[in-house]
Short mmCIF file of C-alpha atoms in Angstrom, two decimals:
data_model
loop_
_atom_site.label_atom_id
_atom_site.label_comp_id
_atom_site.label_asym_id
_atom_site.label_seq_id
_atom_site.Cartn_x
_atom_site.Cartn_y
_atom_site.Cartn_z
CA UNK A 984 -15.06 27.85 -6.20
CA UNK A 985 -17.39 30.67 -6.93
CA UNK A 986 -19.06 33.67 -5.35
CA UNK A 987 -22.58 34.89 -6.03
CA UNK A 988 -23.87 38.50 -6.11
CA UNK A 989 -27.59 38.65 -5.45
CA UNK A 990 -30.13 41.31 -4.52
CA UNK A 991 -31.31 40.79 -0.93
CA UNK A 992 -28.61 38.37 0.03
CA UNK A 993 -27.75 38.59 3.75
CA UNK A 994 -24.34 40.16 3.20
CA UNK A 995 -22.62 43.52 3.17
CA UNK A 996 -19.94 44.01 0.44
CA UNK A 997 -16.63 45.61 1.00
CA UNK A 998 -15.00 46.74 -2.28
CA UNK A 999 -11.43 47.78 -1.54
CA UNK A 1000 -9.53 49.21 -4.56
CA UNK A 1001 -5.74 49.37 -3.99
CA UNK A 1002 -3.55 51.61 -6.02
CA UNK A 1003 -0.09 50.04 -6.31
CA UNK A 1004 3.26 50.43 -8.09
CA UNK A 1005 3.25 47.83 -10.98
CA UNK A 1006 6.46 46.24 -9.48
CA UNK A 1007 4.40 45.31 -6.36
CA UNK A 1008 1.07 44.21 -7.92
CA UNK A 1009 1.93 40.46 -7.85
CA UNK A 1010 3.14 40.73 -4.22
CA UNK A 1011 -0.06 42.48 -3.17
CA UNK A 1012 -2.23 39.85 -4.83
CA UNK A 1013 -0.28 37.08 -2.92
CA UNK A 1014 -0.48 39.07 0.36
CA UNK A 1015 -4.30 39.34 0.07
CA UNK A 1016 -4.53 35.67 -0.82
CA UNK A 1017 -2.43 34.72 2.23
CA UNK A 1018 -4.28 37.11 4.56
CA UNK A 1019 -7.59 35.71 3.42
CA UNK A 1020 -6.64 32.06 3.79
CA UNK A 1021 -4.74 32.39 7.05
CA UNK A 1022 -6.92 34.96 8.91
CA UNK A 1023 -10.05 36.44 7.31
CA UNK A 1024 -11.60 33.15 6.22
CA UNK A 1025 -11.70 31.98 9.79
CA UNK A 1026 -13.29 35.09 11.34
CA UNK A 1027 -17.01 35.13 12.33
CA UNK A 1028 -19.19 36.45 9.52
CA UNK A 1029 -16.67 36.06 6.65
CA UNK A 1030 -18.53 34.97 3.48
CA UNK A 1031 -16.10 35.48 0.58
CA UNK A 1032 -13.13 37.39 -0.73
CA UNK A 1033 -12.50 37.83 -4.42
CA UNK A 1034 -9.15 39.20 -5.46
CA UNK A 1035 -8.89 41.04 -8.81
CA UNK A 1036 -5.81 42.04 -10.73
CA UNK A 1037 -6.03 45.27 -12.67
CA UNK A 1038 -5.13 44.99 -16.36
CA UNK A 1039 -3.34 48.28 -16.04
CA UNK A 1040 -0.89 46.76 -13.60
CA UNK A 1041 -1.58 49.56 -11.13
CA UNK A 1042 -4.61 48.33 -9.24
CA UNK A 1043 -5.79 45.38 -7.23
CA UNK A 1044 -9.37 45.10 -5.97
CA UNK A 1045 -10.85 42.89 -3.27
CA UNK A 1046 -14.61 42.32 -3.54
CA UNK A 1047 -15.32 40.89 -0.11
CA UNK A 1048 -18.61 39.81 1.43
CA UNK A 1049 -19.41 39.67 5.17
CA UNK A 1050 -22.52 38.47 7.00
CA UNK A 1051 -23.04 41.85 8.53
CA UNK A 1052 -21.53 45.33 8.98
CA UNK A 1053 -20.79 44.36 12.61
CA UNK A 1054 -18.80 41.29 11.56
CA UNK A 1055 -16.77 43.36 9.08
CA UNK A 1056 -16.06 46.02 11.75
CA UNK A 1057 -15.07 43.29 14.25
CA UNK A 1058 -12.49 42.07 11.71
CA UNK A 1059 -10.99 45.51 11.67
CA UNK A 1060 -10.09 45.15 15.36
CA UNK A 1061 -8.55 41.69 15.03
CA UNK A 1062 -4.79 41.85 15.67
CA UNK A 1063 -3.94 39.24 12.94
CA UNK A 1064 -6.06 41.06 10.44
CA UNK A 1065 -4.53 44.38 11.43
CA UNK A 1066 -1.04 42.89 10.94
CA UNK A 1067 -1.90 42.02 7.28
CA UNK A 1068 -3.69 45.28 6.65
CA UNK A 1069 -0.61 47.23 7.81
CA UNK A 1070 1.60 45.32 5.37
CA UNK A 1071 -0.90 45.93 2.52
CA UNK A 1072 -1.03 49.67 3.37
CA UNK A 1073 2.77 49.82 3.33
CA UNK A 1074 2.65 48.52 -0.24
CA UNK A 1075 -0.33 50.34 -1.69
CA UNK A 1076 -3.01 52.93 -1.12
CA UNK A 1077 -6.29 51.36 -0.05
CA UNK A 1078 -9.76 52.79 -0.70
CA UNK A 1079 -12.27 50.51 1.09
CA UNK A 1080 -16.01 51.26 0.77
CA UNK A 1081 -18.95 49.28 2.19
CA UNK A 1082 -22.03 48.61 0.03
CA UNK A 1083 -25.39 46.87 -0.26
CA UNK A 1084 -26.26 45.24 -3.58
CA UNK A 1085 -28.86 47.50 -5.21
CA UNK A 1086 -29.58 45.55 -8.39
CA UNK A 1087 -28.32 42.65 -10.53
CA UNK A 1088 -28.70 42.64 -14.33
CA UNK A 1089 -27.82 39.82 -16.66
CA UNK A 1090 -27.88 39.50 -20.37
CA UNK A 1091 -30.15 36.47 -20.21
CA UNK A 1092 -32.37 37.77 -17.47
CA UNK A 1093 -31.67 34.67 -15.27
CA UNK B 256 -31.18 36.85 -10.63
CA UNK B 257 -27.59 36.31 -9.64
CA UNK B 258 -24.05 36.89 -10.83
CA UNK B 259 -21.12 34.59 -10.23
CA UNK B 260 -17.47 35.44 -9.68
CA UNK B 261 -15.18 32.60 -10.66
CA UNK B 262 -11.44 32.12 -11.39
CA UNK B 263 -10.88 31.41 -15.06
CA UNK B 264 -14.32 32.55 -16.17
CA UNK B 265 -14.24 33.97 -19.70
CA UNK B 266 -14.97 37.56 -18.64
CA UNK B 267 -13.19 40.81 -17.88
CA UNK B 268 -14.55 42.78 -14.94
CA UNK B 269 -15.08 46.53 -14.94
CA UNK B 270 -15.36 47.87 -11.40
CA UNK B 271 -16.50 51.51 -11.63
CA UNK B 272 -16.56 53.34 -8.31
CA UNK B 273 -18.57 56.62 -8.47
CA UNK B 274 -18.16 59.41 -5.86
CA UNK B 275 -21.43 61.31 -5.62
CA UNK B 276 -23.13 63.91 -3.49
CA UNK B 277 -25.52 62.05 -1.09
CA UNK B 278 -28.46 64.02 -2.50
CA UNK B 279 -27.84 62.29 -5.91
CA UNK B 280 -27.02 58.77 -4.85
CA UNK B 281 -30.49 57.48 -5.54
CA UNK B 282 -30.71 59.12 -8.84
CA UNK B 283 -27.36 57.72 -9.91
CA UNK B 284 -28.47 54.16 -8.95
CA UNK B 285 -31.57 54.56 -11.04
CA UNK B 286 -29.57 56.03 -13.97
CA UNK B 287 -27.22 53.03 -13.94
CA UNK B 288 -30.19 50.63 -13.71
CA UNK B 289 -31.93 52.32 -16.64
CA UNK B 290 -28.69 52.54 -18.75
CA UNK B 291 -28.08 48.80 -18.12
CA UNK B 292 -31.61 47.70 -19.02
CA UNK B 293 -32.10 50.01 -22.02
CA UNK B 294 -28.64 49.93 -23.54
CA UNK B 295 -25.80 47.90 -21.99
CA UNK B 296 -27.68 44.67 -21.68
CA UNK B 297 -28.31 44.49 -25.41
CA UNK B 298 -24.73 45.11 -26.56
CA UNK B 299 -22.46 42.30 -27.78
CA UNK B 300 -20.43 40.70 -25.02
CA UNK B 301 -22.44 42.06 -22.08
CA UNK B 302 -22.57 39.52 -19.28
CA UNK B 303 -23.72 41.30 -16.15
CA UNK B 304 -23.94 44.54 -14.27
CA UNK B 305 -24.23 44.70 -10.49
CA UNK B 306 -25.11 48.08 -8.98
CA UNK B 307 -23.98 48.69 -5.34
CA UNK B 308 -25.16 51.44 -3.08
CA UNK B 309 -22.57 52.77 -0.62
CA UNK B 310 -23.58 52.69 3.03
CA UNK B 311 -21.83 56.06 3.39
CA UNK B 312 -24.32 57.61 0.99
CA UNK B 313 -21.39 59.02 -1.07
CA UNK B 314 -20.56 56.14 -3.36
CA UNK B 315 -22.12 53.90 -5.97
CA UNK B 316 -20.16 50.96 -7.49
CA UNK B 317 -20.94 49.10 -10.72
CA UNK B 318 -19.36 45.53 -10.78
CA UNK B 319 -19.73 44.72 -14.53
CA UNK B 320 -18.68 41.68 -16.48
CA UNK B 321 -17.97 41.68 -20.24
CA UNK B 322 -17.08 38.73 -22.47
CA UNK B 323 -13.80 40.43 -23.47
CA UNK B 324 -11.86 43.65 -23.25
CA UNK B 325 -12.72 44.32 -26.89
CA UNK B 326 -16.47 44.01 -26.16
CA UNK B 327 -16.15 46.39 -23.24
CA UNK B 328 -14.16 48.91 -25.35
CA UNK B 329 -16.66 48.68 -28.13
CA UNK B 330 -19.43 49.64 -25.68
CA UNK B 331 -17.48 52.84 -24.91
CA UNK B 332 -17.89 53.95 -28.53
CA UNK B 333 -21.67 53.23 -28.68
CA UNK B 334 -23.58 56.52 -28.91
CA UNK B 335 -26.45 55.36 -26.59
CA UNK B 336 -23.88 54.12 -24.03
CA UNK B 337 -22.00 57.46 -24.32
CA UNK B 338 -25.24 59.40 -23.74
CA UNK B 339 -25.82 57.65 -20.40
CA UNK B 340 -22.19 57.83 -19.40
CA UNK B 341 -22.27 61.59 -19.95
CA UNK B 342 -25.24 61.95 -17.66
CA UNK B 343 -23.54 59.80 -15.01
CA UNK B 344 -20.40 61.89 -15.25
CA UNK B 345 -22.37 65.06 -14.83
CA UNK B 346 -23.72 63.70 -11.54
CA UNK B 347 -20.63 61.94 -10.09
CA UNK B 348 -16.96 61.39 -10.41
CA UNK B 349 -16.26 57.92 -12.04
CA UNK B 350 -13.24 55.74 -11.50
CA UNK B 351 -13.46 52.74 -13.95
CA UNK B 352 -10.77 50.06 -13.71
CA UNK B 353 -10.62 46.78 -15.67
CA UNK B 354 -9.65 43.55 -14.03
CA UNK B 355 -9.22 39.80 -14.28
CA UNK B 356 -10.25 37.62 -11.30
CA UNK B 357 -7.14 36.42 -9.60
CA UNK B 358 -8.64 34.29 -6.86
CA UNK B 359 -11.89 33.34 -5.05
CA UNK B 360 -11.99 32.40 -1.40
CA UNK B 361 -15.05 31.24 0.51
CA UNK B 362 -15.56 30.40 4.17
CA UNK B 363 -16.77 26.94 3.27
CA UNK B 364 -14.17 26.28 0.58
CA UNK B 365 -16.86 25.46 -2.00
#
């Protein structure tokens, strides 16, 4: 299973960086996995979620792609999604920001 | 040109979220593009850099992949890389965090 990052792809990207106590990092990763599989993945416009574990133990990042800003904002009003987000926010401080891909650079130029 | 995010890929991921005055967002995107093309791309262990423009005007994120933590840390000591990082830090507040990919979820399960 893989996600692609590409200039001009028809997605918006939500990068959510969570700051978490190291004792709760594992639990937060599992919560985000479960929320994605049980709820987010089935919502209109969901494209991908990519959960990252900080090497410092104190952060978790979700790099998520949605088909449009409207689809992402509709997710925020979904009761099941809100339920999971409330649990995440009780465990960690979230910093979600919405982006467009500006440029992609690779070593090999491909 | 595209980047892939995959569980178990032999990379570490540096997500650097910059907070910037909206009047400087464009300049920061261009600086990161130039730094990547002129310097980072040619350093040992560079895999990809993916520059993201915040829809709020106030953020820029670099989702960068390196072959190893050691390669990323060696970059931090490179004088040309340091030169570009100093300019970026004079324009914006940087919040770099290093991650491993924990999981990838897609709508279609592929």
